CSV table of C-alpha atoms in Angstrom, one decimal:
chain,number,residue,atom,x,y,z
A,1,PHE,CA,-26.9,-0.5,-6.5
A,2,ALA,CA,-30.5,-0.1,-5.2
A,3,HIS,CA,-30.3,-3.2,-2.9
A,4,SER,CA,-26.6,-2.8,-2.0
A,5,GLY,CA,-27.1,-0.8,1.2
A,6,TRP,CA,-25.7,2.3,-0.5
A,7,SER,CA,-27.8,5.4,-1.4
A,8,TRP,CA,-27.5,8.4,-3.7
A,9,SER,CA,-28.9,11.7,-2.4
A,10,THR,CA,-28.9,15.4,-3.3
A,11,ARG,CA,-31.0,18.4,-2.4
A,12,GLU,CA,-31.7,19.0,-6.1
A,13,GLN,CA,-33.3,15.6,-6.7
A,14,THR,CA,-31.2,14.9,-9.8
A,15,GLY,CA,-28.2,12.9,-10.8
A,16,SER,CA,-27.4,9.2,-10.4
A,17,ALA,CA,-25.1,6.5,-9.1
A,18,GLU,CA,-25.1,3.2,-10.9
A,19,ILE,CA,-23.0,0.1,-11.3
A,20,VAL,CA,-21.2,0.1,-14.7
A,21,PRO,CA,-18.9,-2.4,-16.5
A,22,GLU,CA,-16.0,0.2,-16.9
A,23,GLY,CA,-14.2,0.3,-13.6
A,24,HIS,CA,-10.5,0.4,-12.7
A,25,GLU,CA,-10.4,-3.4,-12.7
A,26,GLY,CA,-13.9,-4.7,-13.7
A,27,ARG,CA,-17.2,-3.2,-12.6
A,28,GLY,CA,-17.3,0.2,-10.9
A,29,LEU,CA,-19.6,2.9,-9.7
A,30,ARG,CA,-20.4,5.8,-12.0
A,31,LEU,CA,-21.6,9.1,-10.5
A,32,GLN,CA,-23.4,11.7,-12.7
A,33,PHE,CA,-24.6,15.1,-11.4
A,34,ASP,CA,-25.1,18.4,-13.3
A,35,GLY,CA,-26.4,20.4,-10.4
A,36,GLN,CA,-24.8,23.2,-8.2
A,37,LYS,CA,-25.4,21.9,-4.7
A,38,ASP,CA,-24.0,19.0,-2.7
A,39,TRP,CA,-24.5,15.3,-3.2
A,40,THR,CA,-23.7,12.2,-1.3
A,41,VAL,CA,-23.3,8.4,-1.8
A,42,ALA,CA,-23.4,6.8,1.6
A,43,ASN,CA,-23.7,3.3,3.1
A,44,SER,CA,-26.4,2.8,5.7
A,45,ALA,CA,-25.5,2.7,9.4
A,46,THR,CA,-26.3,-1.0,9.4
A,47,ILE,CA,-23.3,-1.6,7.2
A,48,GLY,CA,-20.9,0.4,9.4
A,49,GLN,CA,-17.8,-1.3,10.7
A,50,ALA,CA,-17.6,-1.9,14.5
A,51,VAL,CA,-14.4,-0.2,15.9
A,52,GLU,CA,-12.6,0.5,19.2
A,53,ALA,CA,-10.9,3.6,20.3
A,54,GLY,CA,-7.2,3.8,19.4
A,55,GLN,CA,-7.6,1.5,16.3
A,56,THR,CA,-6.3,2.8,13.0
A,57,TRP,CA,-8.5,2.3,9.9
A,58,ARG,CA,-7.7,3.1,6.2
A,59,VAL,CA,-10.3,4.0,3.5
A,60,SER,CA,-9.2,3.9,-0.1
A,61,ALA,CA,-10.7,3.9,-3.6
A,62,TRP,CA,-9.6,4.3,-7.2
A,63,VAL,CA,-11.3,7.3,-8.7
A,64,LYS,CA,-11.4,8.7,-12.3
A,65,CYS,CA,-13.3,11.9,-13.0
A,66,LYS,CA,-14.2,14.3,-15.8
A,67,ASP,CA,-15.0,18.0,-15.3
A,68,THR,CA,-15.7,17.4,-11.6
A,69,THR,CA,-16.1,20.3,-9.2
A,70,HIS,CA,-15.2,18.4,-6.1
A,71,LEU,CA,-15.4,14.8,-4.8
A,72,ASP,CA,-14.3,13.5,-1.3
A,73,LEU,CA,-13.8,10.0,0.0
A,74,ILE,CA,-14.7,10.3,3.7
A,75,LEU,CA,-14.6,8.1,6.8
A,76,VAL,CA,-17.5,8.9,9.1
A,77,GLY,CA,-17.5,8.2,12.9
A,78,MET,CA,-20.7,7.0,14.7
A,79,LEU,CA,-21.7,6.4,18.3
A,80,ASN,CA,-24.8,4.4,19.2
A,81,GLY,CA,-26.0,4.5,15.6
A,82,ARG,CA,-25.7,8.3,15.3
A,83,VAL,CA,-23.1,10.2,13.3
A,84,VAL,CA,-20.7,12.1,15.7
A,85,ASP,CA,-18.0,13.0,13.2
A,86,TYR,CA,-18.7,13.6,9.5
A,87,GLY,CA,-15.0,13.6,8.7
A,88,LEU,CA,-12.7,11.4,10.7
A,89,THR,CA,-10.4,11.5,7.7
A,90,SER,CA,-10.8,12.2,3.9
A,91,ASP,CA,-9.1,12.6,0.6
A,92,GLY,CA,-10.4,14.5,-2.4
A,93,ILE,CA,-10.2,15.1,-6.1
A,94,GLU,CA,-11.4,17.6,-8.6
A,95,GLY,CA,-11.2,18.4,-12.3
A,96,THR,CA,-10.4,15.8,-14.9
A,97,THR,CA,-8.1,12.9,-14.0
A,98,ASP,CA,-7.3,9.4,-15.1
A,99,TRP,CA,-7.5,6.7,-12.4
A,100,LYS,CA,-6.1,7.9,-9.1
A,101,LEU,CA,-5.9,6.2,-5.8
A,102,LEU,CA,-7.6,8.2,-3.0
A,103,GLU,CA,-6.7,7.1,0.5
A,104,ALA,CA,-6.9,8.4,4.1
A,105,THR,CA,-6.2,6.9,7.5
A,106,ALA,CA,-7.8,7.7,10.9
A,107,VAL,CA,-7.1,6.8,14.5
A,108,ILE,CA,-10.5,6.1,16.1
A,109,PRO,CA,-11.4,8.5,18.9
A,110,ARG,CA,-13.0,7.4,22.2
A,111,GLU,CA,-16.5,8.7,21.3
A,112,CYS,CA,-16.8,6.4,18.3
A,113,ASP,CA,-18.0,2.7,18.1
A,114,HIS,CA,-18.7,2.4,14.3
A,115,ILE,CA,-17.3,3.9,11.1
A,116,ALA,CA,-18.9,4.2,7.7
A,117,VAL,CA,-17.7,5.3,4.2
A,118,ARG,CA,-19.2,8.2,2.3
A,119,LEU,CA,-18.5,9.8,-1.1
A,120,GLN,CA,-19.6,13.4,-1.2
A,121,GLY,CA,-19.0,16.6,-3.1
A,122,TYR,CA,-20.7,19.6,-4.5
A,123,GLY,CA,-21.3,20.9,-8.0
A,124,LYS,CA,-20.9,19.0,-11.2
A,125,VAL,CA,-19.6,15.5,-11.1
A,126,GLN,CA,-18.9,12.8,-13.6
A,127,ALA,CA,-16.8,10.1,-11.9
A,128,TRP,CA,-16.1,6.4,-11.7
A,129,ILE,CA,-15.2,4.7,-8.4
A,130,ASP,CA,-13.7,1.2,-8.1
A,131,ASP,CA,-12.0,-1.0,-5.5
A,132,LEU,CA,-13.4,0.9,-2.5
A,133,ALA,CA,-11.8,-0.6,0.6
A,134,LEU,CA,-12.0,-0.2,4.3
A,135,THR,CA,-9.1,-1.9,6.0
A,136,PRO,CA,-7.5,-2.0,9.5
A,137,GLY,CA,-4.3,0.0,9.5
A,138,PRO,CA,-1.2,-0.4,11.6
A,139,ALA,CA,-1.4,0.3,15.4
A,140,ALA,CA,-1.2,3.9,16.3
A,141,PRO,CA,2.2,4.8,17.9
A,142,ALA,CA,2.1,5.0,21.7
A,143,ALA,CA,2.0,8.5,23.1
A,144,GLN,CA,5.3,9.7,24.5
A,145,PRO,CA,5.1,10.8,28.2
A,146,LYS,CA,5.5,14.5,28.7
A,147,THR,CA,8.4,15.8,30.8
A,148,LYS,CA,7.2,16.7,34.3
A,149,VAL,CA,7.6,20.4,35.1
A,150,THR,CA,8.6,21.3,38.7
A,151,GLY,CA,8.6,24.7,40.3
A,152,TRP,CA,7.3,28.0,39.1
A,153,ALA,CA,8.4,30.5,36.6
A,154,THR,CA,10.7,33.1,38.2
A,155,SER,CA,10.1,35.8,35.6
A,156,ARG,CA,7.5,36.8,33.0
A,157,VAL,CA,8.3,35.7,29.4
A,158,VAL,CA,8.7,38.8,27.3
A,159,GLU,CA,8.1,38.5,23.5
A,160,LYS,CA,10.5,40.5,21.2
A,161,LEU,CA,8.0,42.3,19.0
A,162,GLY,CA,10.4,44.9,17.7
A,163,ARG,CA,9.6,44.4,14.0
A,164,ALA,CA,6.2,45.4,12.7
A,165,MET,CA,4.5,46.9,9.6
A,166,VAL,CA,1.6,49.2,9.4
A,167,ALA,CA,-0.4,49.8,6.2
A,168,ILE,CA,-1.9,53.2,5.8
A,169,PRO,CA,-3.8,54.4,2.7
A,170,THR,CA,-2.4,57.4,1.0
A,171,GLU,CA,-4.5,60.3,-0.5
A,172,ASP,CA,-4.7,58.5,-3.9
A,173,LYS,CA,-6.1,55.4,-2.1
A,174,ARG,CA,-3.0,53.3,-2.5
A,175,VAL,CA,-1.3,51.5,0.3
């Protein structure tokens, strides 16, 4: 794991991420953290995938967890080597679960030239991750042209707001 281009970080300087033999189908990544704050497993910007605006990309991974506060699989957007969107898309999991497929799809925005994968969460985590994949998705559907509006409104739109409710406390402090 140390020379893979991936890194583990947390503000509490505890926890670990290590390659273990018990994955979904073979080896996997095991995360262990007993702290309260946030943690991250991220690949370096040099590993990021080059992309073009309008492309669709899918990130997926098999995840199993035990007593986990929260874990997210996230696709991060970058421009010129800097993160510009920490959450192009994501999927998350918490609690105790058997192997579950997390997956999310994003359409790449104009201000993005690379994407990277990140696992992050907060609080306690004991999780196993396997078969992490970043794959091109189907082409995004073409935008439908909007109907052209001609002329001007001839009268002001009036909303019908005849029904309403007001909550007023009573003398015994009930509503």
